[in-house]
mmCIF file of C-alpha atoms in Angstrom:
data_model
loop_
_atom_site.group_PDB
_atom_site.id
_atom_site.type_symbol
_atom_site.label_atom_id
_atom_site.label_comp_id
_atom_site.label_asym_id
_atom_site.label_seq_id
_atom_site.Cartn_x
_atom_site.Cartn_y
_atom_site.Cartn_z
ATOM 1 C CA UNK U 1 122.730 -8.598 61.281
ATOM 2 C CA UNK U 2 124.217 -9.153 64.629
ATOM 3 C CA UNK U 3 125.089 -12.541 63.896
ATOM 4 C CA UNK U 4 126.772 -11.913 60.962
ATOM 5 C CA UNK U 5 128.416 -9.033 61.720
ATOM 6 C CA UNK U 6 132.492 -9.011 61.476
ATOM 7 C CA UNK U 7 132.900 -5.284 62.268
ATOM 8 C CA UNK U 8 130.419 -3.547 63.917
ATOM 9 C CA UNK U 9 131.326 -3.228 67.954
ATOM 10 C CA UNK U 10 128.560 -0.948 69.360
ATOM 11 C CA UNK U 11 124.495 -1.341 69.158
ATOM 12 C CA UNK U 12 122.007 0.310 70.550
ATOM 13 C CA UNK U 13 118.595 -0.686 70.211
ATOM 14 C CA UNK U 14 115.727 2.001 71.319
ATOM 15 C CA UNK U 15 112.657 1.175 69.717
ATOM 16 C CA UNK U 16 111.072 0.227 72.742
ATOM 17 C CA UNK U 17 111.079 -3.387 72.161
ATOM 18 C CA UNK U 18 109.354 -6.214 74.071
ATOM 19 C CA UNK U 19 110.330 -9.958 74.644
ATOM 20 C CA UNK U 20 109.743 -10.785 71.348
ATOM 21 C CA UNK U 21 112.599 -8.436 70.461
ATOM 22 C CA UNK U 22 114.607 -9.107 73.073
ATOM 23 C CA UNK U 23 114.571 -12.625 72.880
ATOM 24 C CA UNK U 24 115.653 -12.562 68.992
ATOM 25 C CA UNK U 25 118.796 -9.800 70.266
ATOM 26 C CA UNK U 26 119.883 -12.593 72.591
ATOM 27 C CA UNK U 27 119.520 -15.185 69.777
ATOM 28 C CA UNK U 28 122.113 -13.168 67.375
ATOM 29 C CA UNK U 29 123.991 -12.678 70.668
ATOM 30 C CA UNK U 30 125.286 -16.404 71.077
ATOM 31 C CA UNK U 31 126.654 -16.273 67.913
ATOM 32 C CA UNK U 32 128.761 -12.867 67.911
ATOM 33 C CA UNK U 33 132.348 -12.545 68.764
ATOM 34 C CA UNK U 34 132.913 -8.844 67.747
ATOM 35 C CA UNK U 35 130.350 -6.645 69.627
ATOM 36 C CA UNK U 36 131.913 -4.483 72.800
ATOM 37 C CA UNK U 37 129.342 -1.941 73.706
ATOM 38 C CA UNK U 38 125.214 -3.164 73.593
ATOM 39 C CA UNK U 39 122.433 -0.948 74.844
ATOM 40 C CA UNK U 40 118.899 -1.968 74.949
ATOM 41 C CA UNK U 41 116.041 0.563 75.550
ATOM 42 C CA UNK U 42 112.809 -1.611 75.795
ATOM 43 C CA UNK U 43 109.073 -2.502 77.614
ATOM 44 C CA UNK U 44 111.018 -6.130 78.007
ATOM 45 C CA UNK U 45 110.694 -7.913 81.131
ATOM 46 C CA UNK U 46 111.787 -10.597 83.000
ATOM 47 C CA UNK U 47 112.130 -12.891 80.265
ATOM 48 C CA UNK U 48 113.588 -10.993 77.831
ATOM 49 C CA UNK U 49 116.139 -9.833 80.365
ATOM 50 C CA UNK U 50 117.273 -13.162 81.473
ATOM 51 C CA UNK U 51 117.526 -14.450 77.544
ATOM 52 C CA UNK U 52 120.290 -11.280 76.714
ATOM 53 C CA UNK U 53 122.234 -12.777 80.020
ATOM 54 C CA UNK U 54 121.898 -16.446 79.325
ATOM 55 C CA UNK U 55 122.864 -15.378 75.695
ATOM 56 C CA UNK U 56 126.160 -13.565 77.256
ATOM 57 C CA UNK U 57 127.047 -16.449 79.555
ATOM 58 C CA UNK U 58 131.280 -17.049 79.054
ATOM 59 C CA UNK U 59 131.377 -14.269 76.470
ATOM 60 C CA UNK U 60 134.628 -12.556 76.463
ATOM 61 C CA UNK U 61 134.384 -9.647 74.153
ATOM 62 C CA UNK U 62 131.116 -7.224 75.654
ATOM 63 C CA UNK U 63 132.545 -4.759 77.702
ATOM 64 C CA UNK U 64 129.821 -2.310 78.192
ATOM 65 C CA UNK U 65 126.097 -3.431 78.764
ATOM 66 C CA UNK U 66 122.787 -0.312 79.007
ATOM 67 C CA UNK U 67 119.946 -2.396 79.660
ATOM 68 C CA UNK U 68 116.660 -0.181 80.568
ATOM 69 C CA UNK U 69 113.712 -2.270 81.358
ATOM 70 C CA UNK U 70 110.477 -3.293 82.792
ATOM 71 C CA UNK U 71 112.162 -6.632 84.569
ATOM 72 C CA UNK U 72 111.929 -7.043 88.211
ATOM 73 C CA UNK U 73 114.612 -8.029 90.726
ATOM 74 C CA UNK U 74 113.739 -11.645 89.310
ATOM 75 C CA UNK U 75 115.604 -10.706 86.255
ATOM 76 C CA UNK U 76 118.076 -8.805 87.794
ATOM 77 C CA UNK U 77 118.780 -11.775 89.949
ATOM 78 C CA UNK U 78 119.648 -13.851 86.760
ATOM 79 C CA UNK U 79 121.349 -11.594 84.967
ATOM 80 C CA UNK U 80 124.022 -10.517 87.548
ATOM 81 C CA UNK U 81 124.693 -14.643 87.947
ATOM 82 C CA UNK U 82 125.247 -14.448 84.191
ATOM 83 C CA UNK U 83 127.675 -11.744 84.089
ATOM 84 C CA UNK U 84 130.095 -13.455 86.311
ATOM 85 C CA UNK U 85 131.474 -15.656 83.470
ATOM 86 C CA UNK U 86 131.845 -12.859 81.234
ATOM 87 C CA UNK U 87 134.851 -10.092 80.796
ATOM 88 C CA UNK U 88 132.021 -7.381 81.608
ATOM 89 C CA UNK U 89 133.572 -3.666 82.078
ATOM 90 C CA UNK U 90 130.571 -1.503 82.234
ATOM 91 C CA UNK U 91 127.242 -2.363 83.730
ATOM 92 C CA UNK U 92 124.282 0.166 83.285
ATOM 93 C CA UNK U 93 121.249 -1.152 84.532
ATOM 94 C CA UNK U 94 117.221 0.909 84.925
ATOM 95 C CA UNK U 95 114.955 -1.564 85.978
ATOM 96 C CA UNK U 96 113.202 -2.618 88.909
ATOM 97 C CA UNK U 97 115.732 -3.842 91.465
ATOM 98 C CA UNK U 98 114.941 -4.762 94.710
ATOM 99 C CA UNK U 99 116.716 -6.763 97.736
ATOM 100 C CA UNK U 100 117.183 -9.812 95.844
ATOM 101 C CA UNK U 101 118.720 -8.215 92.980
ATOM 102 C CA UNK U 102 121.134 -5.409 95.106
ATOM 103 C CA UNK U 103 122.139 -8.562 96.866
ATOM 104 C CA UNK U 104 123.058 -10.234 93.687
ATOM 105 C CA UNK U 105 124.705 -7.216 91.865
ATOM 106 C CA UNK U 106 126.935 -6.825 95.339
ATOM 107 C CA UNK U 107 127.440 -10.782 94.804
ATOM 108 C CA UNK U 108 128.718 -9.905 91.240
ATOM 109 C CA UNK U 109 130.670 -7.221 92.183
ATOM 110 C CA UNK U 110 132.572 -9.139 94.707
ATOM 111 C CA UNK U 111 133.563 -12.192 92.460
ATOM 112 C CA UNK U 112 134.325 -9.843 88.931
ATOM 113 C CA UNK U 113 137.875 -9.022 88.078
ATOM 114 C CA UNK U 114 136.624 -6.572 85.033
ATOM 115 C CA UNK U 115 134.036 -4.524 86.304
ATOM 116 C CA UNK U 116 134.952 -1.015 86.397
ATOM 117 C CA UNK U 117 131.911 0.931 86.198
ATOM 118 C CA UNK U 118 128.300 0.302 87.671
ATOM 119 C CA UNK U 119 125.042 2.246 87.519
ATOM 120 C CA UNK U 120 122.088 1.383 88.692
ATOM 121 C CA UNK U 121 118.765 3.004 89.075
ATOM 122 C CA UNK U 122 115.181 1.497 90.544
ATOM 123 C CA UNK U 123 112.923 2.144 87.923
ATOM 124 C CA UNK U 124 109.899 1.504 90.626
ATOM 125 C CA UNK U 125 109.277 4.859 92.399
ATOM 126 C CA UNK U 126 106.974 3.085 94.556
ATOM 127 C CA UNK U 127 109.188 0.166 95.756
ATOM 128 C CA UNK U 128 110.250 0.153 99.205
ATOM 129 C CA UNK U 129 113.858 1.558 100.395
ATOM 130 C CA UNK U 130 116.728 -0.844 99.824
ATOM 131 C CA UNK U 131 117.274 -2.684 103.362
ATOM 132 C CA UNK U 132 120.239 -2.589 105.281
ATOM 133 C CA UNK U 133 121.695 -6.055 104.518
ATOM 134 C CA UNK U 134 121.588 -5.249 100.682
ATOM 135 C CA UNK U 135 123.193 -1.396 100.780
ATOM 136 C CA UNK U 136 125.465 -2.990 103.203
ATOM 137 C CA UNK U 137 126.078 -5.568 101.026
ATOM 138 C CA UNK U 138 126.596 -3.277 97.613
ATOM 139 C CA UNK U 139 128.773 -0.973 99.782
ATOM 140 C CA UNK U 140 131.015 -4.009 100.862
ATOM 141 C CA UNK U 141 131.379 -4.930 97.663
ATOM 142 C CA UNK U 142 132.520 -1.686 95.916
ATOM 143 C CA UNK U 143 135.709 -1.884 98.814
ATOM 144 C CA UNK U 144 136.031 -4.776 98.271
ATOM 145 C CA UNK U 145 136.179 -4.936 94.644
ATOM 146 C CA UNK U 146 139.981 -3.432 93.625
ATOM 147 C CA UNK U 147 138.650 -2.247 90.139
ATOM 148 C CA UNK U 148 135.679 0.004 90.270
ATOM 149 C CA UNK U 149 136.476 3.187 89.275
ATOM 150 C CA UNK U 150 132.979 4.477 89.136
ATOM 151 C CA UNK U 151 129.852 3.741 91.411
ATOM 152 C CA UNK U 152 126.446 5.565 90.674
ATOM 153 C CA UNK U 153 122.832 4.338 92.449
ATOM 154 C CA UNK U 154 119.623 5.714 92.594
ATOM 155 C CA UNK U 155 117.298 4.198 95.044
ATOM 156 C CA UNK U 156 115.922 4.870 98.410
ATOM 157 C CA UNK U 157 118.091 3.554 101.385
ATOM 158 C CA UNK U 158 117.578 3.229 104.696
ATOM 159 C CA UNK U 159 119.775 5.171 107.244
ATOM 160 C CA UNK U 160 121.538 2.164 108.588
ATOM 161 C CA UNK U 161 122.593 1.841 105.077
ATOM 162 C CA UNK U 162 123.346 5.010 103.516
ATOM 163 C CA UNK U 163 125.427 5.098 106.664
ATOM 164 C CA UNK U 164 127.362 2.181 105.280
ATOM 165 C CA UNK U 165 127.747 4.017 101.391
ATOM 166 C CA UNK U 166 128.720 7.231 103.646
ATOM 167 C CA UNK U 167 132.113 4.961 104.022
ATOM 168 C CA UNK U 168 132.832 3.723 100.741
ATOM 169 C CA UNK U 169 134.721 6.769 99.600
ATOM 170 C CA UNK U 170 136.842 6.253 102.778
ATOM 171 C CA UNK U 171 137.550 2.829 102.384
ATOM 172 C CA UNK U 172 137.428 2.306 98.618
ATOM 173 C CA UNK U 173 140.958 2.101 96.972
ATOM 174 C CA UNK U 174 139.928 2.762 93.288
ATOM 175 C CA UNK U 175 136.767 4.746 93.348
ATOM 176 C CA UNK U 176 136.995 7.736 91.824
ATOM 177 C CA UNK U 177 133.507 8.912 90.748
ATOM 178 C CA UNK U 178 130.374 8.106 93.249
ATOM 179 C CA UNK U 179 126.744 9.200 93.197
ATOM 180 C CA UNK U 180 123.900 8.736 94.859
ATOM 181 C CA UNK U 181 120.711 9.878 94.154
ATOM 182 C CA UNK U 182 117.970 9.495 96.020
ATOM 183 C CA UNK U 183 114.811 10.878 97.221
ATOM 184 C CA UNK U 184 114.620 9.013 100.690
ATOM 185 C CA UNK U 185 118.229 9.364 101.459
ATOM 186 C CA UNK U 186 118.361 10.529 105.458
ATOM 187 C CA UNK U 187 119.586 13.954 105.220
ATOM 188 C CA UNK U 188 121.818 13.496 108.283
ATOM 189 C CA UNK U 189 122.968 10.695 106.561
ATOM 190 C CA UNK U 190 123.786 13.016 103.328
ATOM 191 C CA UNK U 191 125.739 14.640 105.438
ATOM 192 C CA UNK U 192 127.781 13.025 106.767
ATOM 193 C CA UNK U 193 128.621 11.397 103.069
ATOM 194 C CA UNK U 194 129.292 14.474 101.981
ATOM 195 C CA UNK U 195 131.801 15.574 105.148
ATOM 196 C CA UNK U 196 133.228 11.900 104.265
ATOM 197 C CA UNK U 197 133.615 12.791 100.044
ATOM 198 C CA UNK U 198 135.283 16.292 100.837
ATOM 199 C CA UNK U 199 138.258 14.601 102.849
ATOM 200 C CA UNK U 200 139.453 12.571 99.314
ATOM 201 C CA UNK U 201 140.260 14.629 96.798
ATOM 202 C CA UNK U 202 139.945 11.275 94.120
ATOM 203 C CA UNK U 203 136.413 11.692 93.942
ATOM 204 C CA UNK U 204 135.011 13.754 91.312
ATOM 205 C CA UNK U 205 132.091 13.609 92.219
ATOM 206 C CA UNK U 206 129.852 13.915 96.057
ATOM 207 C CA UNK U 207 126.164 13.047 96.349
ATOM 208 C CA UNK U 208 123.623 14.079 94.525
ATOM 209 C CA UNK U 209 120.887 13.619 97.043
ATOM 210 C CA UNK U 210 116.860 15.269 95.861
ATOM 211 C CA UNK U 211 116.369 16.865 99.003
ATOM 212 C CA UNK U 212 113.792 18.889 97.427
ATOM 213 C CA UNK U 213 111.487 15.950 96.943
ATOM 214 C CA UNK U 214 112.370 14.788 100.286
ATOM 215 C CA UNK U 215 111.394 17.438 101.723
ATOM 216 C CA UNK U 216 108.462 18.001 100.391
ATOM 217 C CA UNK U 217 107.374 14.551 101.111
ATOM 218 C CA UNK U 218 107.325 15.421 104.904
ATOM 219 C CA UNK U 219 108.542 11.637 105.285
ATOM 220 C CA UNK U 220 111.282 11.899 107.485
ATOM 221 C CA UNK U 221 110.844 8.007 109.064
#
């Protein structure tokens, strides 16, 4: 269907599908001109993952791409160095995330001249705080970037780095939505980000920070 379709511009697939699934989406993909929005709900992983961004490599006409997984920062990797030849305006992205693949999404972010909007979320409770050099490196990359509009990102940080997101509503030109959820945020770092959000009236939006399960996790390293 997706190959031959002339008119339809938005998909979303949520049948929970695997690599088998995902690899025949990214088949039809190569061939399809007319598709804007895609959304894919699945138990894929890596492979599947890097298929759909192989499969998007130099397209021109996706603007928005949901992609909920069970990939690792391996996939994430490959998929943000796919992106960069594409006209991408929207990036939604639930999967497991990582150093490598912050580092590559900042990477991404810095080189686009479409992307607007980015969420991301670690789907891996128990995977370790982003470090420093990759918040530092996503919240570099939102000021530096002249077209993101909208910034959301739930993961645990550091307090080095959430120090460093605490300035991107300061220093970003364009950002006009930002959230950041996240259960091992530093509360001083909190905040201060939210001290930071209340001077500039463009945002819409502050922190959303779940100090309650902080809290309650008596893990204030």
């Amino acid at each position: 269907m997706i190959k031959q379709n002339k008119t339809i511009t938005s998909l979303s697939v949520g049948f929970r599908i695997e690599d088998d699934g995902a690899l025949l989406v990214a088949d039809a993909l190569k061939a399809n001109n007319t598709l804007k929005h895609l959304s894919i709900t699945g138990t894929y992983t890596n492979k599947g993952v890097m298929a759909i961004g192989k499969a998007l490599e130099n397209n021109t006409t996706l603007k928005s791409l949901t992609l909920s997984s069970k990939s690792s920062s391996t996939g994430m990797c490959a998929l943000a160095e796919s992106l960069k030849s594409t006209k991408i305006k929207e990036l939604n992205v639930i999967q497991e995330i990582g150093d490598s693949g912050a580092l590559a999404l900042a990477d991404l972010t810095e080189v686009s001249e479409t992307l607007q909007i980015i969420r991301i979320s670690e789907s891996n409770e128990a995977s370790k705080p982003f470090g420093d050099d990759a918040t530092k490196a996503l919240a570099r990359a939102i000021v530096t970037n002249n077209n993101i509009n909208v910034f959301t990102v739930n993961g645990g940080f550091g307090e080095v780095g959430a120090n460093e997101l605490a300035q991107v509503p300061r220093n970003a030109k364009t950002v006009t939505c930002m959230v950041i959820e996240s259960s091992k945020l530093l509360l001083e770092a909190s905040k201060r980000y939210n001290e930071m959000a209340a001077k500039h009236t463009r945002l819409n939006k502050a922190i959303k920070s779940n100090k309650q399960k902080y809290d309650s996790s008596g893990n204030n390293d």
